[in-house]
PDB file of C-alpha atoms in Angstrom:
ATOM      1  CA  MET A 126     116.765 106.804 110.721  1.00 94.00           C
ATOM      2  CA  ARG A 127     117.177 110.131 109.077  1.00 95.00           C
ATOM      3  CA  ARG A 128     114.043 112.343 109.693  1.00 97.00           C
ATOM      4  CA  VAL A 129     113.206 115.194 106.938  1.00 97.00           C
ATOM      5  CA  PHE A 130     110.477 117.696 107.689  1.00 96.00           C
ATOM      6  CA  VAL A 131     108.443 118.671 104.726  1.00 97.00           C
ATOM      7  CA  ASP A 132     105.976 121.424 103.998  1.00 95.00           C
ATOM      8  CA  PRO A 133     102.948 119.754 102.796  1.00 93.00           C
ATOM      9  CA  GLY A 134     102.021 122.777 100.925  1.00 92.00           C
ATOM     10  CA  ALA A 135     105.422 122.816  98.634  1.00 93.00           C
ATOM     11  CA  PRO A 136     107.183 119.690  99.237  1.00 94.00           C
ATOM     12  CA  GLN A 137     110.757 120.606  99.145  1.00 95.00           C
ATOM     13  CA  ARG A 138     111.978 118.538  95.622  1.00 97.00           C
ATOM     14  CA  ASP A 139     115.415 117.443  97.164  1.00 97.00           C
ATOM     15  CA  ALA A 140     113.302 115.657 100.384  1.00 97.00           C
ATOM     16  CA  ILE A 141     111.012 113.928  97.561  1.00 98.00           C
ATOM     17  CA  GLU A 142     113.900 112.598  95.451  1.00 98.00           C
ATOM     18  CA  GLU A 143     115.658 111.408  98.642  1.00 98.00           C
ATOM     19  CA  ALA A 144     112.412 109.189  99.593  1.00 98.00           C
ATOM     20  CA  ALA A 145     112.441 108.141  96.051  1.00 98.00           C
ATOM     21  CA  ALA A 146     115.873 107.028  95.966  1.00 98.00           C
ATOM     22  CA  TRP A 147     115.657 105.236  99.228  1.00 98.00           C
ATOM     23  CA  ILE A 148     112.706 103.104  97.876  1.00 98.00           C
ATOM     24  CA  ARG A 149     114.025 102.674  94.429  1.00 98.00           C
ATOM     25  CA  ASN A 150     117.302 100.896  96.331  1.00 98.00           C
ATOM     26  CA  GLY A 151     115.050  98.477  98.514  1.00 98.00           C
ATOM     27  CA  GLY A 152     114.711 100.790 101.709  1.00 98.00           C
ATOM     28  CA  VAL A 153     111.628 101.316 103.929  1.00 98.00           C
ATOM     29  CA  VAL A 154     110.296 105.135 104.678  1.00 98.00           C
ATOM     30  CA  ALA A 155     107.628 106.353 106.467  1.00 98.00           C
ATOM     31  CA  ILE A 156     105.506 108.346 104.700  1.00 98.00           C
ATOM     32  CA  PRO A 157     102.515 110.697 105.132  1.00 97.00           C
ATOM     33  CA  THR A 158      99.019 109.550 103.699  1.00 96.00           C
ATOM     34  CA  ASP A 159      95.631 110.945 103.815  1.00 95.00           C
ATOM     35  CA  THR A 160      94.982 109.555 107.370  1.00 96.00           C
ATOM     36  CA  LEU A 161      97.924 108.148 108.891  1.00 96.00           C
ATOM     37  CA  TYR A 162     101.691 107.398 108.360  1.00 98.00           C
ATOM     38  CA  GLY A 163     102.191 104.798 105.921  1.00 97.00           C
ATOM     39  CA  LEU A 164     105.645 102.419 105.097  1.00 98.00           C
ATOM     40  CA  ALA A 165     106.733 103.078 101.552  1.00 98.00           C
ATOM     41  CA  ALA A 166     108.848 100.398  99.525  1.00 98.00           C
ATOM     42  CA  ASP A 167     109.219  98.874  96.058  1.00 98.00           C
ATOM     43  CA  PRO A 168     106.208  96.357  95.831  1.00 98.00           C
ATOM     44  CA  PHE A 169     108.179  94.824  92.966  1.00 98.00           C
ATOM     45  CA  SER A 170     110.892  94.157  95.042  1.00 98.00           C
ATOM     46  CA  ALA A 171     111.149  90.892  97.137  1.00 97.00           C
ATOM     47  CA  ALA A 172     113.801  91.754  99.575  1.00 98.00           C
ATOM     48  CA  ALA A 173     111.892  95.385 100.087  1.00 98.00           C
ATOM     49  CA  VAL A 174     108.848  93.727 100.704  1.00 97.00           C
ATOM     50  CA  ALA A 175     110.513  91.377 102.780  1.00 96.00           C
ATOM     51  CA  ARG A 176     111.845  93.969 104.994  1.00 96.00           C
ATOM     52  CA  VAL A 177     108.565  95.846 105.256  1.00 97.00           C
ATOM     53  CA  PHE A 178     106.898  93.055 107.267  1.00 95.00           C
ATOM     54  CA  ALA A 179     110.238  92.747 109.033  1.00 95.00           C
ATOM     55  CA  VAL A 180     109.529  96.406 110.349  1.00 96.00           C
ATOM     56  CA  LYS A 181     106.034  95.372 111.347  1.00 94.00           C
ATOM     57  CA  GLY A 182     107.230  92.340 113.038  1.00 92.00           C
ATOM     58  CA  ARG A 183     104.091  90.709 111.016  1.00 82.00           C
ATOM     59  CA  ASP A 184     104.002  87.151 109.055  1.00 77.00           C
ATOM     60  CA  ALA A 185     103.821  87.982 105.433  1.00 73.00           C
ATOM     61  CA  ASP A 186     100.077  86.306 105.354  1.00 72.00           C
ATOM     62  CA  ARG A 187      98.479  89.766 104.732  1.00 83.00           C
ATOM     63  CA  ALA A 188      98.416  91.738 101.886  1.00 90.00           C
ATOM     64  CA  LEU A 189     100.025  94.902 101.488  1.00 95.00           C
ATOM     65  CA  PRO A 190      98.017  98.189 100.179  1.00 97.00           C
ATOM     66  CA  LEU A 191      99.714 100.450  97.312  1.00 98.00           C
ATOM     67  CA  ILE A 192      99.416 104.008  96.418  1.00 98.00           C
ATOM     68  CA  ALA A 193     100.211 105.418  92.900  1.00 98.00           C
ATOM     69  CA  ALA A 194     100.663 108.764  91.527  1.00 98.00           C
ATOM     70  CA  ASP A 195      97.695 108.776  89.272  1.00 98.00           C
ATOM     71  CA  ILE A 196      95.057 106.428  87.511  1.00 98.00           C
ATOM     72  CA  SER A 197      97.884 105.766  84.414  1.00 98.00           C
ATOM     73  CA  GLN A 198     100.512 105.130  86.819  1.00 98.00           C
ATOM     74  CA  ALA A 199      98.316 102.482  88.176  1.00 98.00           C
ATOM     75  CA  THR A 200      97.239 101.044  84.995  1.00 98.00           C
ATOM     76  CA  ARG A 201     100.722 100.842  83.389  1.00 98.00           C
ATOM     77  CA  HIS A 202     102.480  98.708  86.398  1.00 98.00           C
ATOM     78  CA  LEU A 203      99.405  96.942  87.410  1.00 98.00           C
ATOM     79  CA  GLY A 204      97.158  96.275  84.177  1.00 97.00           C
ATOM     80  CA  ARG A 205      94.354  97.733  82.984  1.00 96.00           C
ATOM     81  CA  LEU A 206      90.885  98.258  85.046  1.00 97.00           C
ATOM     82  CA  SER A 207      87.841  96.700  84.484  1.00 97.00           C
ATOM     83  CA  ASP A 208      84.966  98.940  83.019  1.00 95.00           C
ATOM     84  CA  ALA A 209      83.407  98.971  86.524  1.00 96.00           C
ATOM     85  CA  GLY A 210      87.045  99.671  88.065  1.00 97.00           C
ATOM     86  CA  GLU A 211      87.743 102.756  85.776  1.00 97.00           C
ATOM     87  CA  ARG A 212      84.658 104.467  86.545  1.00 96.00           C
ATOM     88  CA  LEU A 213      84.889 104.291  90.036  1.00 97.00           C
ATOM     89  CA  ALA A 214      88.779 105.592  89.523  1.00 98.00           C
ATOM     90  CA  GLU A 215      87.664 108.246  87.113  1.00 96.00           C
ATOM     91  CA  ARG A 216      85.005 109.012  89.811  1.00 97.00           C
ATOM     92  CA  TYR A 217      87.078 108.606  93.392  1.00 98.00           C
ATOM     93  CA  TRP A 218      90.662 109.239  92.594  1.00 98.00           C
ATOM     94  CA  PRO A 219      92.431 110.715  94.129  1.00 98.00           C
ATOM     95  CA  GLY A 220      90.819 109.584  97.171  1.00 96.00           C
ATOM     96  CA  PRO A 221      90.062 107.019  99.670  1.00 96.00           C
ATOM     97  CA  LEU A 222      89.017 104.536  97.495  1.00 98.00           C
ATOM     98  CA  THR A 223      90.972 100.975  97.481  1.00 98.00           C
ATOM     99  CA  LEU A 224      90.300  98.776  93.816  1.00 98.00           C
ATOM    100  CA  LEU A 225      91.294  95.299  94.094  1.00 98.00           C
ATOM    101  CA  VAL A 226      93.013  94.398  90.901  1.00 98.00           C
ATOM    102  CA  PRO A 227      94.481  91.299  89.333  1.00 98.00           C
ATOM    103  CA  ALA A 228      98.122  91.342  90.514  1.00 97.00           C
ATOM    104  CA  PRO A 229     100.511  91.518  87.870  1.00 97.00           C
ATOM    105  CA  ARG A 230     103.107  89.083  87.861  1.00 95.00           C
ATOM    106  CA  ALA A 231     106.380  91.240  88.458  1.00 97.00           C
ATOM    107  CA  ILE A 232     104.881  92.225  91.751  1.00 97.00           C
ATOM    108  CA  ALA A 233     106.378  90.279  94.839  1.00 97.00           C
ATOM    109  CA  ALA A 234     104.097  87.395  95.687  1.00 95.00           C
ATOM    110  CA  ASP A 235     103.885  88.729  99.420  1.00 95.00           C
ATOM    111  CA  VAL A 236     102.068  91.989  98.234  1.00 96.00           C
ATOM    112  CA  HIS A 237      99.298  90.073  97.237  1.00 95.00           C
ATOM    113  CA  GLY A 238      99.571  87.265 100.345  1.00 90.00           C
ATOM    114  CA  GLY A 239      99.143  84.575  97.746  1.00 89.00           C
ATOM    115  CA  THR A 240      95.292  85.935  97.003  1.00 92.00           C
ATOM    116  CA  GLY A 241      96.051  87.130  93.587  1.00 95.00           C
ATOM    117  CA  ARG A 242      94.869  90.318  94.043  1.00 97.00           C
ATOM    118  CA  VAL A 243      96.223  93.747  94.696  1.00 98.00           C
ATOM    119  CA  GLY A 244      94.743  96.752  95.979  1.00 98.00           C
ATOM    120  CA  VAL A 245      95.750 100.246  95.107  1.00 98.00           C
ATOM    121  CA  ARG A 246      94.562 103.815  95.020  1.00 98.00           C
ATOM    122  CA  VAL A 247      95.718 107.018  94.660  1.00 98.00           C
ATOM    123  CA  PRO A 248      95.795 109.486  97.621  1.00 98.00           C
ATOM    124  CA  ARG A 249      94.791 113.264  97.982  1.00 97.00           C
ATOM    125  CA  ASP A 250      98.006 113.540 100.168  1.00 97.00           C
ATOM    126  CA  THR A 251     100.392 115.895  97.614  1.00 96.00           C
ATOM    127  CA  VAL A 252     103.355 114.308  99.447  1.00 98.00           C
ATOM    128  CA  ALA A 253     102.546 110.932  98.889  1.00 98.00           C
ATOM    129  CA  GLN A 254     101.718 111.794  95.080  1.00 97.00           C
ATOM    130  CA  ALA A 255     104.880 113.628  94.780  1.00 98.00           C
ATOM    131  CA  ILE A 256     106.641 110.310  95.907  1.00 98.00           C
ATOM    132  CA  CYS A 257     105.086 107.899  93.635  1.00 98.00           C
ATOM    133  CA  ARG A 258     105.491 110.526  90.857  1.00 98.00           C
ATOM    134  CA  ALA A 259     109.598 110.625  91.712  1.00 98.00           C
ATOM    135  CA  VAL A 260     109.524 106.686  92.314  1.00 98.00           C
ATOM    136  CA  GLY A 261     107.908 105.944  89.092  1.00 98.00           C
ATOM    137  CA  THR A 262     105.871 103.209  90.395  1.00 98.00           C
ATOM    138  CA  PRO A 263     103.149 102.429  92.642  1.00 98.00           C
ATOM    139  CA  ILE A 264     104.776 101.751  95.894  1.00 98.00           C
ATOM    140  CA  THR A 265     103.299 100.536  99.161  1.00 98.00           C
ATOM    141  CA  ALA A 266     101.341 102.083 101.973  1.00 97.00           C
ATOM    142  CA  THR A 267     100.755 100.167 104.997  1.00 96.00           C
ATOM    143  CA  SER A 268     100.445 101.831 108.180  1.00 95.00           C
ATOM    144  CA  ALA A 269     103.407 102.646 109.916  1.00 97.00           C
ATOM    145  CA  ASN A 270     102.863 100.434 113.138  1.00 95.00           C
ATOM    146  CA  ILE A 271     104.049  97.418 114.761  1.00 94.00           C
ATOM    147  CA  SER A 272     101.735  94.537 113.719  1.00 90.00           C
ATOM    148  CA  GLY A 273      98.903  94.698 116.527  1.00 89.00           C
ATOM    149  CA  GLU A 274      99.072  98.341 117.415  1.00 93.00           C
ATOM    150  CA  ARG A 275      97.139 101.074 115.905  1.00 92.00           C
ATOM    151  CA  GLY A 276      98.336 103.160 112.738  1.00 94.00           C
ATOM    152  CA  THR A 277      99.737 106.567 113.919  1.00 96.00           C
ATOM    153  CA  ALA A 278      99.147 110.085 112.862  1.00 97.00           C
ATOM    154  CA  ASP A 279     102.122 111.561 115.030  1.00 97.00           C
ATOM    155  CA  PRO A 280     105.608 111.388 112.989  1.00 97.00           C
ATOM    156  CA  ALA A 281     106.871 111.094 116.883  1.00 97.00           C
ATOM    157  CA  GLU A 282     105.377 108.451 117.348  1.00 97.00           C
ATOM    158  CA  VAL A 283     106.688 106.448 113.943  1.00 98.00           C
ATOM    159  CA  GLU A 284     110.179 107.291 115.410  1.00 97.00           C
ATOM    160  CA  ARG A 285     109.541 106.140 118.834  1.00 97.00           C
ATOM    161  CA  THR A 286     108.475 102.809 117.342  1.00 97.00           C
ATOM    162  CA  LEU A 287     110.230 102.450 114.177  1.00 97.00           C
ATOM    163  CA  GLY A 288     112.868 104.777 114.101  1.00 96.00           C
ATOM    164  CA  ARG A 289     115.812 101.992 114.435  1.00 96.00           C
ATOM    165  CA  ARG A 290     113.827  99.842 111.783  1.00 97.00           C
ATOM    166  CA  ILE A 291     113.485 101.897 109.020  1.00 98.00           C
ATOM    167  CA  ASP A 292     115.852 104.587 106.668  1.00 98.00           C
ATOM    168  CA  LEU A 293     113.890 107.388 106.694  1.00 98.00           C
ATOM    169  CA  MET A 294     110.533 109.208 107.745  1.00 98.00           C
ATOM    170  CA  ILE A 295     109.443 112.275 105.736  1.00 98.00           C
ATOM    171  CA  ASP A 296     107.629 114.024 108.395  1.00 98.00           C
ATOM    172  CA  ILE A 297     105.055 116.821 107.720  1.00 97.00           C
ATOM    173  CA  GLY A 298     103.844 117.031 111.145  1.00 97.00           C
ATOM    174  CA  ALA A 299     100.287 115.091 112.106  1.00 97.00           C
ATOM    175  CA  THR A 300      98.527 113.500 109.642  1.00 97.00           C
ATOM    176  CA  PRO A 301      94.309 114.240 109.452  1.00 95.00           C
ATOM    177  CA  GLY A 302      93.649 110.937 110.619  1.00 95.00           C
ATOM    178  CA  GLY A 303      89.577 109.573 109.748  1.00 94.00           C
ATOM    179  CA  ALA A 304      88.481 106.523 108.493  1.00 94.00           C
ATOM    180  CA  PRO A 305      90.349 104.291 106.286  1.00 94.00           C
ATOM    181  CA  SER A 306      89.522 104.144 102.404  1.00 96.00           C
ATOM    182  CA  THR A 307      86.624 101.974 101.372  1.00 97.00           C
ATOM    183  CA  ILE A 308      87.998  98.640  99.772  1.00 98.00           C
ATOM    184  CA  VAL A 309      85.822  97.497  96.295  1.00 98.00           C
ATOM    185  CA  ASP A 310      86.978  94.272  94.904  1.00 98.00           C
ATOM    186  CA  THR A 311      86.928  95.077  90.677  1.00 98.00           C
ATOM    187  CA  THR A 312      88.080  91.241  89.579  1.00 97.00           C
ATOM    188  CA  VAL A 313      84.554  90.328  90.198  1.00 97.00           C
ATOM    189  CA  THR A 314      81.216  91.470  88.358  1.00 95.00           C
ATOM    190  CA  PRO A 315      79.577  93.187  89.821  1.00 94.00           C
ATOM    191  CA  PRO A 316      82.094  94.649  92.291  1.00 97.00           C
ATOM    192  CA  VAL A 317      81.896  93.982  95.897  1.00 97.00           C
ATOM    193  CA  LEU A 318      82.481  95.490  99.071  1.00 98.00           C
ATOM    194  CA  VAL A 319      85.153  94.230 101.089  1.00 97.00           C
ATOM    195  CA  ARG A 320      86.061  96.634 103.886  1.00 97.00           C
ATOM    196  CA  ALA A 321      83.674  99.891 104.518  1.00 97.00           C
ATOM    197  CA  GLY A 322      85.524 102.801 104.972  1.00 96.00           C
ATOM    198  CA  ALA A 323      85.670 106.749 104.090  1.00 96.00           C
ATOM    199  CA  VAL A 324      83.290 106.189 100.802  1.00 97.00           C
ATOM    200  CA  GLN A 325      79.858 104.992 101.549  1.00 97.00           C
ATOM    201  CA  TRP A 326      79.242 101.405  99.894  1.00 97.00           C
ATOM    202  CA  SER A 327      75.539 103.119  99.046  1.00 97.00           C
ATOM    203  CA  GLU A 328      76.866 105.663  96.954  1.00 97.00           C
ATOM    204  CA  ILE A 329      79.421 103.344  94.951  1.00 97.00           C
ATOM    205  CA  GLN A 330      76.565 101.450  94.228  1.00 95.00           C
ATOM    206  CA  THR A 331      74.639 104.510  92.981  1.00 95.00           C
ATOM    207  CA  TRP A 332      77.472 105.744  90.664  1.00 95.00           C
ATOM    208  CA  LEU A 333      78.051 102.115  89.040  1.00 93.00           C
ATOM    209  CA  ASP A 334      74.214 101.713  88.388  1.00 92.00           C
ATOM    210  CA  SER A 335      73.919 105.089  86.907  1.00 88.00           C
ATOM    211  CA  GLY A 336      76.812 103.528  84.377  1.00 75.00           C
ATOM    212  CA  ARG A 337      74.875 100.535  83.474  1.00 66.00           C
ATOM    213  CA  THR A 338      71.710 102.762  82.913  1.00 54.00           C
ATOM    214  CA  ALA A 339      73.477 105.577  80.986  1.00 53.00           C
ATOM    215  CA  ARG A 340      74.583 102.546  78.571  1.00 56.00           C
ATOM    216  CA  ARG A 341      71.621 100.934  77.799  1.00 51.00           C
ATOM    217  CA  GLU A 342      70.115 104.172  77.072  1.00 50.00           C
TER     218      GLU A 342
END
């Protein structure tokens, strides 16, 4: 594994491009996210997705979350958001809110684990955003850990546990940690909470209700 140190305040373009090249060519790259380190791969490549599961030592029975550079990239590759999903994305992206959307046919089946839905968000982390932008599509962002173990904010721990299994690590030092993203299913009406997280469900409901009230007026 190659380990590249990156300044999160001013990410080096060559490091971002190297990460993107690995991902576009089927590699698995450890990258920082808003909370912990994640494993980035091409979700449209079945072989790349299989490698992610092999790295984690996990059966392909759980969906992999995705991150995108912005709303436009997410909708261009995953499809149009529902009205509620669009409102939530405009309010909470970039940020810790994952939206479940219908999985497009082009995406590797193991990404959605047979559910037909895939979770996506736009991270606040500038390095993660830059890598998504350089790749040109959303990428996976499952936690960088062996299945059954805790995710980590420590790049040294990523190297210790996964260094022989991945191609590259983008090291910005310790990531912030904190609560995971809130997951909301926007494939149903009204949207439903799937996992509580950093954004309070009551706040989300209030935001959605305000939109419905405005349309009636």
